[in-house]
Coordinates of C-alpha atoms in Angstrom, one line a residue:
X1 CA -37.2 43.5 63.9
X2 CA -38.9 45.3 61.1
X3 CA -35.5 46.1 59.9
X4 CA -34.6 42.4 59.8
X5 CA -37.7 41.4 57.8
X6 CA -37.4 44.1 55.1
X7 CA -34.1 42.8 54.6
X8 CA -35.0 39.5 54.9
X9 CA -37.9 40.7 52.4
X10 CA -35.3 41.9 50.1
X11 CA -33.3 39.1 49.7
X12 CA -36.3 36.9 48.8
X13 CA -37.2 39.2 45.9
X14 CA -34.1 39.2 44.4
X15 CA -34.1 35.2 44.6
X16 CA -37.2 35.0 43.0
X17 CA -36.3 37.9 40.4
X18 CA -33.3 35.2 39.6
X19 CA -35.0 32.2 39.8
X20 CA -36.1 32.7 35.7
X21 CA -32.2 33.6 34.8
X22 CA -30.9 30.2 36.8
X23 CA -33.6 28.0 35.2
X24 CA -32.2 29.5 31.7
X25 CA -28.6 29.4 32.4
X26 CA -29.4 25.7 33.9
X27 CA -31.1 24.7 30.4
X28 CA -28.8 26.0 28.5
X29 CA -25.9 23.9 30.3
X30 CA -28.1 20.6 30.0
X31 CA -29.1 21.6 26.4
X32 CA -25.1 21.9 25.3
X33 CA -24.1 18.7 27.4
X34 CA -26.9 17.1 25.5
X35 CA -26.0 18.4 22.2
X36 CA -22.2 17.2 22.8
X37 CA -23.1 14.3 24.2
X38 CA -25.7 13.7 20.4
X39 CA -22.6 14.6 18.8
X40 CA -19.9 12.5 20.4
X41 CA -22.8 9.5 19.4
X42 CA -22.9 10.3 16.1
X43 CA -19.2 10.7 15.9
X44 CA -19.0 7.3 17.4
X45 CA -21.7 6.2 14.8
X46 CA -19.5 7.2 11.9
X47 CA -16.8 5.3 12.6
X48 CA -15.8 1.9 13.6
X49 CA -14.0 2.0 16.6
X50 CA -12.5 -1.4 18.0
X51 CA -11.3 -2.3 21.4
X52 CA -8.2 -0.9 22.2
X53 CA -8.4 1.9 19.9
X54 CA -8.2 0.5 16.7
X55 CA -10.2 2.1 14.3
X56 CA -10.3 2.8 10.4
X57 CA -7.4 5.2 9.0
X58 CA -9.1 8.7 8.2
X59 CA -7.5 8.9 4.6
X60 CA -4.7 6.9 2.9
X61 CA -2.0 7.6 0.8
X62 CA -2.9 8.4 -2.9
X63 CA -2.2 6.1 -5.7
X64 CA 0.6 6.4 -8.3
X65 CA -0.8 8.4 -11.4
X66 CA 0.1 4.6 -13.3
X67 CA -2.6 3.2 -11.0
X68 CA -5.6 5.7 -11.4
X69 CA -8.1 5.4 -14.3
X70 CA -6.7 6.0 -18.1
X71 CA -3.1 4.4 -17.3
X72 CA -2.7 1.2 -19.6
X73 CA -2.1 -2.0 -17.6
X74 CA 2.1 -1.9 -17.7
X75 CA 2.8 1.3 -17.6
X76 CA 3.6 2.8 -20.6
X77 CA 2.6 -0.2 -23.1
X78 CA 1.0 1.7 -25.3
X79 CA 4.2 3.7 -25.7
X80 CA 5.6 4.1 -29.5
X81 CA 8.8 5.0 -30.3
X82 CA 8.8 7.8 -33.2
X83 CA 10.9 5.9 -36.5
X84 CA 11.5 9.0 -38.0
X85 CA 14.6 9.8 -36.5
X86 CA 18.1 9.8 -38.3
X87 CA 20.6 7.4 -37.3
X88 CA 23.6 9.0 -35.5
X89 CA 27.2 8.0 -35.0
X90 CA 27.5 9.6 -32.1
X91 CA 26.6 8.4 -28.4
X92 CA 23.8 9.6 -26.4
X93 CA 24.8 12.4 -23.7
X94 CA 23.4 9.7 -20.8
X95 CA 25.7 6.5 -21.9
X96 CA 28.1 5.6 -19.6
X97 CA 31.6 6.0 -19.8
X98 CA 32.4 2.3 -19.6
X99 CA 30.1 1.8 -23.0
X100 CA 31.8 4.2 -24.8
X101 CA 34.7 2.7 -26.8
X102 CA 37.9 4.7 -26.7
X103 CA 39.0 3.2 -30.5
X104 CA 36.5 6.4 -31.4
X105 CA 37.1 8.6 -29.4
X106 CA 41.0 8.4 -28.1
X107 CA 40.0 10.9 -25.2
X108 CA 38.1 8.4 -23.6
X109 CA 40.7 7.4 -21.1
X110 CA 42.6 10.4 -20.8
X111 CA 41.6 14.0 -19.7
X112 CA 44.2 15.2 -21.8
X113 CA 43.9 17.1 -25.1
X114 CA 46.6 16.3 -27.1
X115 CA 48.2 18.9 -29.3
X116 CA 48.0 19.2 -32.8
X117 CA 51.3 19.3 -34.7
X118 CA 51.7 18.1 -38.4
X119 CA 52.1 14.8 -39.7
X120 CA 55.7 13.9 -40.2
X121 CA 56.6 10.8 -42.2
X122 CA 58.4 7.8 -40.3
X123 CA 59.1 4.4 -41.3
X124 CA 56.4 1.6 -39.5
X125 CA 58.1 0.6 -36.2
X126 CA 55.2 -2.1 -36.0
X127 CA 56.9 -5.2 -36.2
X128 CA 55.5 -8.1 -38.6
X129 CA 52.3 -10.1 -38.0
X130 CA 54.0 -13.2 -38.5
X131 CA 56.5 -11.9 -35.2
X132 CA 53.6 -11.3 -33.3
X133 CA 52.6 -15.0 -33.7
X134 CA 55.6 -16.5 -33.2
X135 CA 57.3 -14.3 -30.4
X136 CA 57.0 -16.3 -26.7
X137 CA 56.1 -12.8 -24.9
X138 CA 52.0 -12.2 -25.1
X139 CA 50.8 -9.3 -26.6
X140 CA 48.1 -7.4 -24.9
X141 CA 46.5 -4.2 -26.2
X142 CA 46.0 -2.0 -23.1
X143 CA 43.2 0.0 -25.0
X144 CA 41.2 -2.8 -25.6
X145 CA 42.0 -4.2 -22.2
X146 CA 40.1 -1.6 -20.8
X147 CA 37.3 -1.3 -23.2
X148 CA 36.6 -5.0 -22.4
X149 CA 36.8 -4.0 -18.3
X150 CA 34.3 -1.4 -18.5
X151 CA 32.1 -3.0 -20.9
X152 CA 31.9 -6.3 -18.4
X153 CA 31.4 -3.9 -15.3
X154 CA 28.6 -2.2 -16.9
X155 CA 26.9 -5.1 -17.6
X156 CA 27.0 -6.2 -14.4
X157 CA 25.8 -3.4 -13.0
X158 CA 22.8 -3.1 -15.4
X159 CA 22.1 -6.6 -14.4
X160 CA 21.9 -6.1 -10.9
X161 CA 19.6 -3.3 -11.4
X162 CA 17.4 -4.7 -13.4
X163 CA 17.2 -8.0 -11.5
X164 CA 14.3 -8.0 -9.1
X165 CA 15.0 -8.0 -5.4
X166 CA 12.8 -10.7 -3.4
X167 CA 10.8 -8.6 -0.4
X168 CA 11.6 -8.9 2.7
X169 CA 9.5 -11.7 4.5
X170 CA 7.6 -10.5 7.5
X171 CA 6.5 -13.4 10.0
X172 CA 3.9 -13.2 12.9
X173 CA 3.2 -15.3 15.5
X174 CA -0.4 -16.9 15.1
X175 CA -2.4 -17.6 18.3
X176 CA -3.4 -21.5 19.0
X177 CA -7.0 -21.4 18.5
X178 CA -6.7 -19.5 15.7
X179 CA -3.9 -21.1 13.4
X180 CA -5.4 -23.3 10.4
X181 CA -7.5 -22.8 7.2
X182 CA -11.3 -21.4 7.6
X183 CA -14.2 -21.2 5.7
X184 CA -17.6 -19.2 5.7
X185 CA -20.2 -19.9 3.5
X186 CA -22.4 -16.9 4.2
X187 CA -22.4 -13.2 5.7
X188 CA -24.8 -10.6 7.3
X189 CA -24.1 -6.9 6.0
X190 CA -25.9 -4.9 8.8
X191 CA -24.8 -1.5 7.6
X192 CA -24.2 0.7 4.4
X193 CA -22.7 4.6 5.0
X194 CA -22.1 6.8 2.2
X195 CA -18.8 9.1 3.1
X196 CA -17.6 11.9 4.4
X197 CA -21.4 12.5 4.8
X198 CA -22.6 9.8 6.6
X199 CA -25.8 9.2 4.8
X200 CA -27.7 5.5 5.4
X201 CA -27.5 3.4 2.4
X202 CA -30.0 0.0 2.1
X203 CA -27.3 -2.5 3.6
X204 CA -27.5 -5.8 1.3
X205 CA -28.0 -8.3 4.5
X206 CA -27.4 -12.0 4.2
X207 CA -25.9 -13.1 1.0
X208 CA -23.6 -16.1 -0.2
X209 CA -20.6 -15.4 0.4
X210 CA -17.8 -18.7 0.0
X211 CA -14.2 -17.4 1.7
X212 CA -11.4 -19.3 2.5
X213 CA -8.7 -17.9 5.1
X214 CA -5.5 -19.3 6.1
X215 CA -3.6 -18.1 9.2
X216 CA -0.3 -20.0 9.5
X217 CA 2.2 -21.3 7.2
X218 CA 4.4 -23.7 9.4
X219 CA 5.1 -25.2 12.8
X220 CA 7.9 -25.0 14.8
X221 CA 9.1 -27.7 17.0
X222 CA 7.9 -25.9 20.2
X223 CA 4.6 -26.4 18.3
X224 CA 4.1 -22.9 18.2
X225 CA 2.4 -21.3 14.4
X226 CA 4.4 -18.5 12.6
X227 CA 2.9 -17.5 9.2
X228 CA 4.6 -15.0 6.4
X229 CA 3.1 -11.6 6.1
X230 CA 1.6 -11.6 2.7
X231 CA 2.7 -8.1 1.4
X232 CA 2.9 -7.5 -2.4
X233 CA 0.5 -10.4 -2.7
X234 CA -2.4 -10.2 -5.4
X235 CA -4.9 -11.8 -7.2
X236 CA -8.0 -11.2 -9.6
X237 CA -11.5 -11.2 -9.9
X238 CA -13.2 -11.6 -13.8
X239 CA -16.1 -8.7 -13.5
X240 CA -17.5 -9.9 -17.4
X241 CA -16.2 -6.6 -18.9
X242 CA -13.1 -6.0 -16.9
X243 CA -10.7 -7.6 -14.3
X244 CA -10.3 -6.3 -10.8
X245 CA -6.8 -6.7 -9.9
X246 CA -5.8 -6.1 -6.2
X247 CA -2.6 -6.0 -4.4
X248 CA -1.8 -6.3 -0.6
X249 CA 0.0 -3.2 0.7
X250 CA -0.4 -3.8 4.6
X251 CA -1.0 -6.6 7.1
X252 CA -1.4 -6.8 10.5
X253 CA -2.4 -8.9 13.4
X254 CA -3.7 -7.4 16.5
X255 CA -4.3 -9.4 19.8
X256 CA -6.8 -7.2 21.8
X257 CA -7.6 -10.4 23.7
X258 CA -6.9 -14.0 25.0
X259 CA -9.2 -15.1 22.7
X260 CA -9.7 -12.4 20.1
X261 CA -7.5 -11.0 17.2
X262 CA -7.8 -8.0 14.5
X263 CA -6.6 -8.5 11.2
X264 CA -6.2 -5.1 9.8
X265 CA -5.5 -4.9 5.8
X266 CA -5.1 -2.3 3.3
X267 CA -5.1 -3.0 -0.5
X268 CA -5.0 -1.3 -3.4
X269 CA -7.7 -2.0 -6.6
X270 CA -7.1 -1.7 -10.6
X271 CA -10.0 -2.2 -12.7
X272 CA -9.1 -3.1 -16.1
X273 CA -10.9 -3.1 -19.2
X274 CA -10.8 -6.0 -21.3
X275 CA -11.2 -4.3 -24.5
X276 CA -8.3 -1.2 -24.3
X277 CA -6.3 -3.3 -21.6
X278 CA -6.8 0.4 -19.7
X279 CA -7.8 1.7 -15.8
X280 CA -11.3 2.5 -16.0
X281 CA -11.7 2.3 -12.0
X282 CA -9.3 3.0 -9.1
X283 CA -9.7 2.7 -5.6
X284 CA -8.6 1.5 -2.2
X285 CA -10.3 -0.1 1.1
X286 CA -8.9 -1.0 4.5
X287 CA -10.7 -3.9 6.3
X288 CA -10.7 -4.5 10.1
X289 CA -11.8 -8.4 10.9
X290 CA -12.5 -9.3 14.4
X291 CA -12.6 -12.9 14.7
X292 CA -13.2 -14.1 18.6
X293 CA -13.5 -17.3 19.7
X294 CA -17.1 -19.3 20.6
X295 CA -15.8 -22.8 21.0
X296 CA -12.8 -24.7 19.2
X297 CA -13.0 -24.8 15.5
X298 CA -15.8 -21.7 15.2
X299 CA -15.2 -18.2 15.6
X300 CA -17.5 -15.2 14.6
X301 CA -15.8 -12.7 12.6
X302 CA -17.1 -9.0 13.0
X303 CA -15.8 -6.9 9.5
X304 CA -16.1 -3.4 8.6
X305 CA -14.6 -2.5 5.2
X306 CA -13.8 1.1 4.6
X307 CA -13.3 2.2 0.6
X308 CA -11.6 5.1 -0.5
X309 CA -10.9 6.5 -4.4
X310 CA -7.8 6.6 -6.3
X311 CA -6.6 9.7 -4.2
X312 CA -7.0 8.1 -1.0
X313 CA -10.4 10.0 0.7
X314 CA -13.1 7.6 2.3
X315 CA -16.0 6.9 0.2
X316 CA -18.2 4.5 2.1
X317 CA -17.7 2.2 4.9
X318 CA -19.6 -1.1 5.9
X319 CA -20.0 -3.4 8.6
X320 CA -21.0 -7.6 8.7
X321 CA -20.8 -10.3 10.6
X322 CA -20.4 -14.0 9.8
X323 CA -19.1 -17.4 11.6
X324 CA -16.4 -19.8 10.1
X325 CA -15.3 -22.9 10.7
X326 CA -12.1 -25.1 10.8
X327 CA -11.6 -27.0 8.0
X328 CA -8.1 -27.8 8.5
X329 CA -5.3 -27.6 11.0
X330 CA -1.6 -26.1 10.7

């Protein structure tokens, strides 16, 4: 018995002498599931996540160096061509060999070099003009048969590459209750992040805000809505000093719902100066729209816009909400 109860005794020291070293290895475990668990909240916090798992793009692609700030609007408009250059006989080392007429150069059609041997003097076998006219059988020069040839398929070829090619057109199927033009007069910016950092900004809250969408272009006879994907398509807004020009580079509709939709767009922006007609600000943003349903002819549309510079890393990221309303059916 006393042998029993001294080990007995035993064990219960070393329990207790282990009780501090569980307690600590116990807070330590609840202190990292905690500190995950803070982070995976503030992950969530930082970006917009959708139903579904749509979410904003991390980074887009950069823009083309005649897009970013200092490029003149065209390209190279401001270009000059130096005048100082002598005039030469000769053709350019790129000129196709169809523009090249073989009446100057009588290699042109031949890969042959001809020998050279002395002139020896003959009497004209070329028969009279006046022959020539007269004479039932046409004459064809086969030289300048062939000049003409080339000369015709270049042009053709120059003309087809010069000649813009119409885009594709993309078309979606719109859903019922969503098909038709809407307005909003109104929105409710709720939050303002600066980026990659996360920092709170003062969100601007309600303001005026008069926007017209349009989902559907026609009808079928099954009365089902299609409507044409509007890549490439652009337009302008007059900023006093400057124009901000932006283009459409990707559209697309997501049904996460039976009465819900994502409209997910990424464009690209080119503010121009009025004065120098040059880029003084590039950048891009990638807006996610929610619209879902509350009765026919009103939806609520929950936005989040996400801008990024000319070289395509995020910037700053916003979320609003709004309602609009059906003003007119497809």
């Amino acid at each position: 018995m006393p042998a029993r109860f001294c080990v007995g005794g035993a064990a219960l020291a070393l329990s207790v002498a282990a009780l501090p070293l569980l307690m600590e290895l116990s807070f330590q475990q609840s202190s990292s599931q905690e500190f995950f668990a803070l982070a995976a909240q503030a992950q969530e916090k930082a970006t917009f996540k959708l139903s579904g798992g749509i979410s904003h793009s991390d980074s887009l692609e950069p823009l083309p160096v005649s897009e970013r700030v200092g490029a003149a609007l065209g390209g190279n408009a401001g270009a000059t061509v130096p005048s100082n250059i002598p005039p030469s006989n000769t053709p350019p080392a790129n000129t196709p060999p169809a523009l090249v007429n073989p009446y100057r150069n009588s290699n042109a059609s031949s890969g042959i070099t001809p020998a050279v041997t002395s002139p020896v003097r003959m009497q004209p076998q070329v028969p009279p003009p006046n022959q020539l006219y007269y004479s039932r059988t046409p004459h064809i020069d086969p030289g300048q048969a062939l000049y003409r040839k080339r000369l015709r398929e270049a042009a053709e070829q120059n003309l087809l590459a010069t000649t813009p090619r119409r885009p594709t057109r993309v078309q979606i199927k719109v859903p019922f209750w969503l098909a038709g033009q809407w307005q909003r007069t109104e929105t409710n910016e709720l939050s303002r992040k600066e980026l990659p950092s996360g920092k709170e900004l003062k969100a601007v809250g309600k303001q005026v805000a008069r926007v017209t969408d349009v989902f559907g272009t026609y009808k079928d006879r099954r009365g089902n809505v299609f409507m044409i994907v509007p890549l490439g398509a652009g337009g302008a807004v007059d900023r006093g000093f400057a124009v901000d020009y932006h283009r459409v580079k990707k559209y697309e509709m997501i049904l996460d719902g039976k009465n819900s939709a994502v409209i997910k767009v990424q464009a690209s922006h080119q503010v121009v100066s009025k004065k120098d007609k040059r880029v003084v600000e590039a950048y891009q943003d990638e807006e996610l729209n929610r619209y879902t349903l509350i009765r026919d002819g009103l939806v609520k549309n929950d936005s989040s816009v996400k801008v990024f510079d000319q070289l395509g890393q995020p910037k700053l990221i916003t979320r609003a909400v709004s309602t609009e309303r059906r003003v007119k059916r497809i």
